[in-house]
Short mmCIF file of C-alpha atoms in Angstrom, two decimals:
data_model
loop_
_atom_site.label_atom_id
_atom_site.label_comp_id
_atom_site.label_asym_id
_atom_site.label_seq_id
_atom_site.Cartn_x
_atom_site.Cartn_y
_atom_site.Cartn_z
CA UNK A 283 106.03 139.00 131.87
CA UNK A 284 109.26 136.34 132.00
CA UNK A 285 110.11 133.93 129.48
CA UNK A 286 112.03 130.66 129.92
CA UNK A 287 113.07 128.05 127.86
CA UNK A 288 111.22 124.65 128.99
CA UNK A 289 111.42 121.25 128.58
CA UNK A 290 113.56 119.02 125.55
CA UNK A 291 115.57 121.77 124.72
CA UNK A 292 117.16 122.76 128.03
CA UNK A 293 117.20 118.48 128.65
CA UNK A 294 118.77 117.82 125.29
CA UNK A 295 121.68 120.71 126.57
CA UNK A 296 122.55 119.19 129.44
CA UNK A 297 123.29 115.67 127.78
CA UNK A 298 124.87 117.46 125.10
CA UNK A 299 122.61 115.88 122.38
CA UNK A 300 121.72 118.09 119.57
CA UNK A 301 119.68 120.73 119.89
CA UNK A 302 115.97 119.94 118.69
CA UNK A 303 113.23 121.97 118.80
CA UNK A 304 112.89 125.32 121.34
CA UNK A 305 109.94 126.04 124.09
CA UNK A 306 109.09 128.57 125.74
CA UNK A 307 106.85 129.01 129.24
CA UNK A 308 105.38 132.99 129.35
CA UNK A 309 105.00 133.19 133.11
CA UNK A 310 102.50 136.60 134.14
CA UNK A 311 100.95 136.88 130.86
CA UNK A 312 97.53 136.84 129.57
CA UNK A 313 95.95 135.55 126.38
CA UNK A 314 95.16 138.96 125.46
CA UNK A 315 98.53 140.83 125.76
CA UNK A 316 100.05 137.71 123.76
CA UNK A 317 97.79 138.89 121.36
CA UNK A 318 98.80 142.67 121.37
CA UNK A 319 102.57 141.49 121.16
CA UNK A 320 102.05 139.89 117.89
CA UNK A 321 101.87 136.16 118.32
CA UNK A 322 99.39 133.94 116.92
CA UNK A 323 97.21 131.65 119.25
CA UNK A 324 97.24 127.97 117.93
CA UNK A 325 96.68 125.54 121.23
CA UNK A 326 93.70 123.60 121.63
CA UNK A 327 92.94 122.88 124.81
CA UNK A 328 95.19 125.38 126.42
CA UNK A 329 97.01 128.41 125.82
CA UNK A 330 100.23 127.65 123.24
CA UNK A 331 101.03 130.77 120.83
CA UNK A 332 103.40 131.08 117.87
CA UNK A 333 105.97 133.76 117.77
CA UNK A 334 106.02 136.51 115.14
CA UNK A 335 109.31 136.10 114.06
CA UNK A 336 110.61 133.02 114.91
CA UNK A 337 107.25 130.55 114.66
CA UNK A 338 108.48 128.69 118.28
CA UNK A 339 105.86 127.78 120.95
CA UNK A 340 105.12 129.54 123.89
CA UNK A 341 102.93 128.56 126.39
CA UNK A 342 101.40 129.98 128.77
CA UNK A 343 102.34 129.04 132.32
CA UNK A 344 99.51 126.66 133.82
CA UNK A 345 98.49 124.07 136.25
CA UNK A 346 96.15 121.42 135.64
CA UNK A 347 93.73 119.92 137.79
CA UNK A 348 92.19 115.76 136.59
CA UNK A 349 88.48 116.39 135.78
CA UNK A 350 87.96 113.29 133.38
CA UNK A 351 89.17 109.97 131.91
CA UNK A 352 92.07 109.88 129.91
CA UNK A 353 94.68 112.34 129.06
CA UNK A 354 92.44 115.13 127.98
CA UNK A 355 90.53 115.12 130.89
CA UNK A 356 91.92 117.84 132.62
CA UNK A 357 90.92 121.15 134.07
CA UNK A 358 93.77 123.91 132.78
CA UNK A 359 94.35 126.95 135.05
CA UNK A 360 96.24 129.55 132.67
CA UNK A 361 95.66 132.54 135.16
CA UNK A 362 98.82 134.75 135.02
CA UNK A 363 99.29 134.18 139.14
CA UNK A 364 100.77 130.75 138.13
CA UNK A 365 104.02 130.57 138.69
CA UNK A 366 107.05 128.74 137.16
CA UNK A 367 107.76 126.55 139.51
CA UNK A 368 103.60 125.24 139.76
CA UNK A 369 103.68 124.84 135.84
CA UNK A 370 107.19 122.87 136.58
CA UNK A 371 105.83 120.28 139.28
CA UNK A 372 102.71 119.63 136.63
CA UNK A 373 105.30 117.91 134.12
CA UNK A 374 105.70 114.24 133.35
CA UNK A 375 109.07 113.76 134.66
CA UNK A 376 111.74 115.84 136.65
CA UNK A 377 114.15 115.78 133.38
CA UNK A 378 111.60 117.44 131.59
CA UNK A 379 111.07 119.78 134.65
CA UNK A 380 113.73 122.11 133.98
CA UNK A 381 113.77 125.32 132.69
CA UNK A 382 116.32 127.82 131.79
CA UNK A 383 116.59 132.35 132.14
CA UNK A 384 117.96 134.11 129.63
CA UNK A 385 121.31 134.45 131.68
CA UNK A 386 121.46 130.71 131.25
CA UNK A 387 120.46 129.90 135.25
CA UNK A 388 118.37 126.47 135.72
CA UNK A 389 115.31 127.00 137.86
CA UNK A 390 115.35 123.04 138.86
CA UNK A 391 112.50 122.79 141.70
CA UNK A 392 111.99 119.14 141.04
CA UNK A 393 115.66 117.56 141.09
CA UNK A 394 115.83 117.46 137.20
CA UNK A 395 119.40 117.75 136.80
CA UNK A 396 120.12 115.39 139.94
CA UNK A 397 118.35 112.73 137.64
CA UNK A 398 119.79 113.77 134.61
CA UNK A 399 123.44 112.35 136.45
CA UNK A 400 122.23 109.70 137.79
CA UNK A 401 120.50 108.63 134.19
CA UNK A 402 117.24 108.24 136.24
CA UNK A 403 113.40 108.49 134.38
CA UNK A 404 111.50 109.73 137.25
CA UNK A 405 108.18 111.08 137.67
CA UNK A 406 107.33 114.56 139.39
CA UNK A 407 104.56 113.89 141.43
CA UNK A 408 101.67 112.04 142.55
CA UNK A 409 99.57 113.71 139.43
CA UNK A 410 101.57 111.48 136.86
CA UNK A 411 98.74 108.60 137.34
CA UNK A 412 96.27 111.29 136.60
CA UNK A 413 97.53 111.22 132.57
CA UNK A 414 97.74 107.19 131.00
CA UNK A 415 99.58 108.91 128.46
CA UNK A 416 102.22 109.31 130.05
CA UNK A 417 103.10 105.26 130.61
CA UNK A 418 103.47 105.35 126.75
CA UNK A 419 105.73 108.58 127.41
CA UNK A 420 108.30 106.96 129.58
CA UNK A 421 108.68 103.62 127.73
CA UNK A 422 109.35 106.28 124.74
CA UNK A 423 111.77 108.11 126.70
CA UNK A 424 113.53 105.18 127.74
CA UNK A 425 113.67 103.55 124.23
CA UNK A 426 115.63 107.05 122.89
CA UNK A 427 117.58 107.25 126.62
CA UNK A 428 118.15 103.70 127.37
CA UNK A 429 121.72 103.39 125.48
CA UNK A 430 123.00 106.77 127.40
CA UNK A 431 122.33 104.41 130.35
CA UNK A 432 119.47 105.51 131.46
CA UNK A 433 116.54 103.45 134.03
CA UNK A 434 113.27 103.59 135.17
CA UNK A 435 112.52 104.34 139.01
CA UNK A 436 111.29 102.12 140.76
CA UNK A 437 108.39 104.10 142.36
CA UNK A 438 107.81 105.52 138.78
CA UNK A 439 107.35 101.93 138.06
CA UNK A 440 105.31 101.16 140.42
CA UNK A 441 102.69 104.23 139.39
CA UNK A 442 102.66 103.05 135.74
CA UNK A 443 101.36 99.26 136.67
CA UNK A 444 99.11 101.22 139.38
CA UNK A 445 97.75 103.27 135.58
CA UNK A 446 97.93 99.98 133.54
CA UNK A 447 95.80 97.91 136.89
CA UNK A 448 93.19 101.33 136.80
CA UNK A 449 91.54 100.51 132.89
CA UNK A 450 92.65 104.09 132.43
CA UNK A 451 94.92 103.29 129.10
CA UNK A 452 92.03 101.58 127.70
CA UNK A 453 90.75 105.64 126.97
CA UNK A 454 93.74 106.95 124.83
CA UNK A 455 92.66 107.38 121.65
CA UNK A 456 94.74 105.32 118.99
CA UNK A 457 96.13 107.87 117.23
CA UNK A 458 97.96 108.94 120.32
CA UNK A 459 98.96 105.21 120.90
CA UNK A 460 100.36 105.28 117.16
CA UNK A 461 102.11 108.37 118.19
CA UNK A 462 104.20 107.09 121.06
CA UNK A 463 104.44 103.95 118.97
CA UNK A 464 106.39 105.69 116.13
CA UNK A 465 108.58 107.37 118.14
CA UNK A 466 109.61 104.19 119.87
CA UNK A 467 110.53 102.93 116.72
CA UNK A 468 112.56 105.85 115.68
CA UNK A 469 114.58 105.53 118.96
CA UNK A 470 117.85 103.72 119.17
CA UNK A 471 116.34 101.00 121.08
CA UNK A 472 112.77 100.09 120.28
CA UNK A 473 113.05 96.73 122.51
CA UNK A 474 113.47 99.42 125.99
CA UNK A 475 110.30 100.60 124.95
CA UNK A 476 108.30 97.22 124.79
CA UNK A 477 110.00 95.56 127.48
CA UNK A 478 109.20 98.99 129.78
CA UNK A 479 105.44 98.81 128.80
CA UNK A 480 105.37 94.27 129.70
CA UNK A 481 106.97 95.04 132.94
CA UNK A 482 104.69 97.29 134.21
CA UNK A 483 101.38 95.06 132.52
CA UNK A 484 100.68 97.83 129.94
CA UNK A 485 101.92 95.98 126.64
CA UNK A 486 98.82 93.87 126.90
CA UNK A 487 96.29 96.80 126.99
CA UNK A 488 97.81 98.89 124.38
CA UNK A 489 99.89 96.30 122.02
CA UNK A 490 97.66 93.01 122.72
CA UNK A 491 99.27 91.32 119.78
CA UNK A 492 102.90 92.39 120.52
CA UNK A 493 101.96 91.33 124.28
CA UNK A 494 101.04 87.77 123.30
CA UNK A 495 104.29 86.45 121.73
CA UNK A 496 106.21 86.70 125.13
CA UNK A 497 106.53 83.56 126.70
CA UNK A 498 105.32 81.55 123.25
CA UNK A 499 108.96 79.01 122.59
CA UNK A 500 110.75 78.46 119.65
CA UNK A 501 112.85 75.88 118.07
CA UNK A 502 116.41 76.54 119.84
CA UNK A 503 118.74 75.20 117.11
CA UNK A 504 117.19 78.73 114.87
CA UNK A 505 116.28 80.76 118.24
CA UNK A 506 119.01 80.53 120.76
CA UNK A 507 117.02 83.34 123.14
CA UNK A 508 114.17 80.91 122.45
CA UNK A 509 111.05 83.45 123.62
CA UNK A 510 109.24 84.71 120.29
CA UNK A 511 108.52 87.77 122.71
CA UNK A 512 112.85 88.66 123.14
CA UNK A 513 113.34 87.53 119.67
CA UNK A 514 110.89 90.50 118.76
CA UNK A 515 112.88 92.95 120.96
CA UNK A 516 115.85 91.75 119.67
CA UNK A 517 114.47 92.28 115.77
CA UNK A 518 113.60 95.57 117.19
CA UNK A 519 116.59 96.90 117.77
CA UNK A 520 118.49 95.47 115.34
CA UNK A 521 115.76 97.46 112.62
CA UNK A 522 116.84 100.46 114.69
CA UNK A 523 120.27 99.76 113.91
CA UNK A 524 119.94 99.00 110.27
CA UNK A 525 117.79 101.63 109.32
CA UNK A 526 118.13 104.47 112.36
CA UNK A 527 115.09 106.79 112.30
CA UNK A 528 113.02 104.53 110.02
CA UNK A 529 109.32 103.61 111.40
CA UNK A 530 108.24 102.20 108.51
CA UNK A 531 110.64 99.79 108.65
CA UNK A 532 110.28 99.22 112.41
CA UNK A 533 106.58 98.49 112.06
CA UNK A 534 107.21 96.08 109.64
CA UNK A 535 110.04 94.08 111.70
CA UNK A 536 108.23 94.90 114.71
CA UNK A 537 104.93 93.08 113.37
CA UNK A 538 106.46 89.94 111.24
CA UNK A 539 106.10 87.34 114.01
CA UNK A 540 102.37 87.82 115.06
CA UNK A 541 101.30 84.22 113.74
CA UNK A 542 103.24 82.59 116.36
CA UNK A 543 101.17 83.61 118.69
CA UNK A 544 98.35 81.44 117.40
CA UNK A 545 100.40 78.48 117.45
CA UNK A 546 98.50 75.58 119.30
CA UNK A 547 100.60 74.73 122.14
CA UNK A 548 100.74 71.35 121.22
CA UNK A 549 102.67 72.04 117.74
CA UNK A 550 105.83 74.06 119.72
CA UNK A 551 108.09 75.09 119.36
CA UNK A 552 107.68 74.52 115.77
CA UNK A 553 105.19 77.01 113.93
CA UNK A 554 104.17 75.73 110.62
CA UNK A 555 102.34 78.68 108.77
CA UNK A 556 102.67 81.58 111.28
CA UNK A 557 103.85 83.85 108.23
CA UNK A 558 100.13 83.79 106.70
CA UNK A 559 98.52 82.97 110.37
CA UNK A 560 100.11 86.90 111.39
CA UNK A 561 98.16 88.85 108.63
CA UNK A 562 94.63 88.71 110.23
CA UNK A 563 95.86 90.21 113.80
CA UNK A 564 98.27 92.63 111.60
CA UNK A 565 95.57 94.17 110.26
CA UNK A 566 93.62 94.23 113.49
CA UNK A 567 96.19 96.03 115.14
CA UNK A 568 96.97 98.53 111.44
CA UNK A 569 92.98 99.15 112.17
CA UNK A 570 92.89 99.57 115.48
CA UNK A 571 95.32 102.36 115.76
CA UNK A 572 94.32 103.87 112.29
CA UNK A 573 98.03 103.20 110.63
CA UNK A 574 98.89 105.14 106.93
CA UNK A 575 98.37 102.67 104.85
CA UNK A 576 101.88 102.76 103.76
CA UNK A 577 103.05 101.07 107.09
CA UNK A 578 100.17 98.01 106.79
CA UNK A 579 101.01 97.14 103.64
CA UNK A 580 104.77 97.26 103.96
CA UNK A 581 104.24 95.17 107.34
CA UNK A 582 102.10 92.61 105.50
CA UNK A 583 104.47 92.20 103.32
CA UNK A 584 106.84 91.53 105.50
CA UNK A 585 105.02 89.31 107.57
CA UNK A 586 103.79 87.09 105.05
CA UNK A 587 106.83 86.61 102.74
CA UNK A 588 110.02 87.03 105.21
CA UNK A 589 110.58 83.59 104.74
CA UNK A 590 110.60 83.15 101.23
CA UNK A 591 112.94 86.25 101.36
CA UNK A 592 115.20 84.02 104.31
CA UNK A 593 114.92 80.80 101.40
CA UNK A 594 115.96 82.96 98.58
CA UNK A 595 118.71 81.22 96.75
CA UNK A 596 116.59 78.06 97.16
CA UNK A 597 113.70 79.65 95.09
CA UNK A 598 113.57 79.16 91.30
CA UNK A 599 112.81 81.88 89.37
CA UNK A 600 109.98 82.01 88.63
CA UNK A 601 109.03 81.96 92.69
CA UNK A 602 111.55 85.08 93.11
CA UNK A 603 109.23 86.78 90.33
CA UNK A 604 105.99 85.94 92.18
CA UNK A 605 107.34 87.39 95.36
CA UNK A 606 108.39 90.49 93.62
CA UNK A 607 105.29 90.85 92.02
CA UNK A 608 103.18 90.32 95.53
CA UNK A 609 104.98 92.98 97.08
CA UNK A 610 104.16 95.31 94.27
CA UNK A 611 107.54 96.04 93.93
CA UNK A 612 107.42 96.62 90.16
CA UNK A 613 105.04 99.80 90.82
CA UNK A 614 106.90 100.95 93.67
CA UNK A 615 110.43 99.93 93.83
CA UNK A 616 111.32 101.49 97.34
CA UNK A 617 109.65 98.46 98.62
CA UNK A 618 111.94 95.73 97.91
CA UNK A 619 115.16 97.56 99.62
CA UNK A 620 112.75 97.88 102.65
CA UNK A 621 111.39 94.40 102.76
CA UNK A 622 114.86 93.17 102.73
CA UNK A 623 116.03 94.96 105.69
CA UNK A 624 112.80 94.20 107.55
CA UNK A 625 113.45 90.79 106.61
CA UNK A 626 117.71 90.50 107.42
CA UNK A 627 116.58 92.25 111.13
CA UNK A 628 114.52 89.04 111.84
CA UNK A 629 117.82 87.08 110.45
CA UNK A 630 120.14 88.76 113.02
CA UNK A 631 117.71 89.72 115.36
CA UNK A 632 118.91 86.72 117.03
CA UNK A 633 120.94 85.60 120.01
CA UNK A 634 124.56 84.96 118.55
CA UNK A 635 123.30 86.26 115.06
CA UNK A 636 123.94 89.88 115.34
CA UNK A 637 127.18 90.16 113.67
CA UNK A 638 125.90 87.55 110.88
CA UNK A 639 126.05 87.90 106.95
CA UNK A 640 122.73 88.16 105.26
CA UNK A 641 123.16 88.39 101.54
CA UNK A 642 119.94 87.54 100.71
CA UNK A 643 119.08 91.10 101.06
CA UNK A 644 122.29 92.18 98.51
CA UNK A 645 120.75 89.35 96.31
CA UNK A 646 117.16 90.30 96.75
CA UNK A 647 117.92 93.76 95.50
CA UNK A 648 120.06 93.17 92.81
CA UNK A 649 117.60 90.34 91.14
CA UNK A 650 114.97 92.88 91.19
CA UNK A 651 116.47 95.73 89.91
CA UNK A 652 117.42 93.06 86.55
CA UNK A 653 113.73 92.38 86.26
CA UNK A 654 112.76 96.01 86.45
CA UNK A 655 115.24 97.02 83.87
CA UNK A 656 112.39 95.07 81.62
CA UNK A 657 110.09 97.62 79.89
CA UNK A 658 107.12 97.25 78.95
CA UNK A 659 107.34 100.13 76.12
CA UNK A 660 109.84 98.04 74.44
CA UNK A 661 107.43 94.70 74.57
CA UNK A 662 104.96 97.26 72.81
CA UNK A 663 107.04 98.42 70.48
CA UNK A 664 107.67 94.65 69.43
CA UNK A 665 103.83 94.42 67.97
CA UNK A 666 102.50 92.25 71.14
CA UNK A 667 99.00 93.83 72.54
CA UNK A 668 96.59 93.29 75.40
CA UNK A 669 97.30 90.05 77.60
CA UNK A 670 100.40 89.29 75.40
CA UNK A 671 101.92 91.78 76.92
CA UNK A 672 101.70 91.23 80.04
CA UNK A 673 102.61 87.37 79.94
CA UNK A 674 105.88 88.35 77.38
CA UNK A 675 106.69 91.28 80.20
CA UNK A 676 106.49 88.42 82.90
CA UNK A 677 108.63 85.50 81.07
CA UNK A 678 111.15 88.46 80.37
CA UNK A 679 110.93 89.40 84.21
CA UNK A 680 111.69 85.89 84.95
CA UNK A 681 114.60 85.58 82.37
CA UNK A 682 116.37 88.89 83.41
CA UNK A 683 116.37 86.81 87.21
CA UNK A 684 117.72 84.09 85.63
CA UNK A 685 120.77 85.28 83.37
CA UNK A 686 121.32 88.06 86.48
CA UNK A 687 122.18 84.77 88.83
CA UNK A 688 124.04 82.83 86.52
CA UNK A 689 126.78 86.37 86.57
CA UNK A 690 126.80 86.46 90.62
#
């Protein structure tokens, strides 16, 4: 039996990124003497075990052979013949093809470090169109890699659009989709990610609605970059940059600009109402890839009231007090901070805007935390009951907005 670490970790080492988490390939092994050794057997649909002590995954060495559609249809050959360098040259790409001895030597059959210089996302083999997952995979990969300088080759190109052309993404399951999706968003640029997926005609097949706003105009004196579809890339990236790691806030930037893409041709580049118009395919898309219910409703939010946030010091206050009520920020206040930076990435999100002010979101925040100082208890405690309350608590709301502006 010989153990090697595989994968992110030993790729992660050689760009000198922080350490994430450890795996392991068990080459000569057999399900049974992983067994006798202690660990505990927790993969699916192939042979992954848990170690006693430390709880990291190790996998049995395997090839796979396609049998199916989609990326579980697959034939897995766990026999202990297989050797490291077959379960190697099955991998997605040659920087994840890399593993590492315990005296620290690289067994690199597939050029892995070679690409890892050159910053190059490359594919192993011919077998990468035989898993549609892995399109998602390398527009991931190149949203987190893409500001360490790293491209997409252009035969590894040329496969994905060969995947995209083949119907074959059409049979990932959405939860998968989701997955990748989240990821993306987590990344340090989001926008590598879409843009990697439209080049190579998979944005329409797996992000229809994203897909459609490339290409739609708008007005150029509020849009320098003019395309609603680089706009969203742009808002993208500038989430990531704003709130690094957050998805929740990603899907909501990501998703505030849908309506435009129902704007008749004849009305652009102006589009009257696309704030209300983007709800319906919002929550197609929240459906259609089974989103926590959490990240619809912050995105619809977002979508529907990012420019009454934009036109916030023109709103009176009773307006600010409807919007905060909408967005249900007096029952959960970790809204409102989110909305606003949703809502100041689609401000500089913007060619020539990046480096712009946006106090709207300082304002935003600090109006609602004055109306949410207003209790309730204390409205009781007056002697008012039933629907008095609620109008008194909502007149006080509105009063706490006003006297808080008058001290900005």
């Amino acid at each position: 039996m010989e153990i090697y670490l595989v994968g992110g970790a030993v790729r992660d080492r050689l760009l000198g990124l922080p350490p994430g988490d450890r795996d392991w390939v068990v080459v000569g092994a057999t399900p049974q003497q992983m067994l006798e050794l202690g660990y505990t057997p927790v993969g699916r649909d192939f042979p992954v075990f848990l170690h006693p002590q430390t709880g990291e995954e190790y996998a049995l060495a395997r090839t796979e052979r396609k049998s199916g559609r989609g990326y579980r249809g697959f034939v897995v050959d766990a026999d202990p013949s297989v050797t490291l360098e077959e379960d190697l040259q099955r991998r997605d790409f040659t920087i994840n093809a890399i593993a590492q001895a315990d005296d620290g030597h690289l067994i690199d059959p597939c050029g892995g470090t070679r690409d890892l210089q050159a910053r190059v996302l490359r594919h192993v083999g011919p077998a990468f169109v035989e898993d549609p997952l892995r399109v998602l995979r390398a527009a991931r990969f190149l949203a987190r890699f893409a500001p360490l300088g790293f491209t997409l080759a252009p035969e590894t190109q040329e496969l994905m659009r060969q995947i995209a052309a083949s119907g074959e993404l059409d049979a990932l399951v959405p939860e998968r989709v989701w997955q990748e999706l989240r990821k993306a968003l987590r990344s340090a640029k989001p926008s590598a990610f879409l843009s990697t997926l439209r080049e190579t005609h998979a944005l329409q097949a797996v992000l229809p609605e994203i897909d459609a706003l490339y290409g739609v105009p708008q007005r150029a004196d509020y849009h320098p970059e003019i395309d609603t579809g680089i706009h969203q890339q742009m808002v993208s990236d500038m989430a990531a940059r704003l709130a690094p790691g957050d998805d929740l806030i990603g899907f909501a930037a990501l998703t505030h600009d849908l309506g435009k893409a129902l704007t008749p041709p004849d009305q652009w580049p102006r589009h009257v109402g696309h704030e209300s118009a983007g709800i319906k395919p919002l929550r197609a898309l929240c459906e259609r890839l089974k989103l926590p219910a959490e990240h619809r409703e912050l995105a619809i939010a977002t979508c529907r009231e990012h420019l009454h946030v934009h036109r916030l010091f023109e709103l009176r206050d009773a307006t600010v007090h409807e919007l905060l009520a909408r967005c249900d920020t007096f029952r959960k206040p970790e809204r409102i901070a989110q909305i606003a930076t949703a809502c100041e990435a689609d401000a500089r999100g913007r060619l020539g805007h990046t480096d712009d002010d946006y106090p709207q979101a300082t304002e935003l925040r600090r109006l609602h935390a004055a109306a949410l100082a207003i209790n309730a208890r204390d409205l009781v405690q007056s002697g008012l009951s039933g629907p008095e309350i609620g109008e008194a608590l909502k007149q006080a709301r509105i009063a706490a907005i006003a006297a808080a502006r008058k001290t900005a």
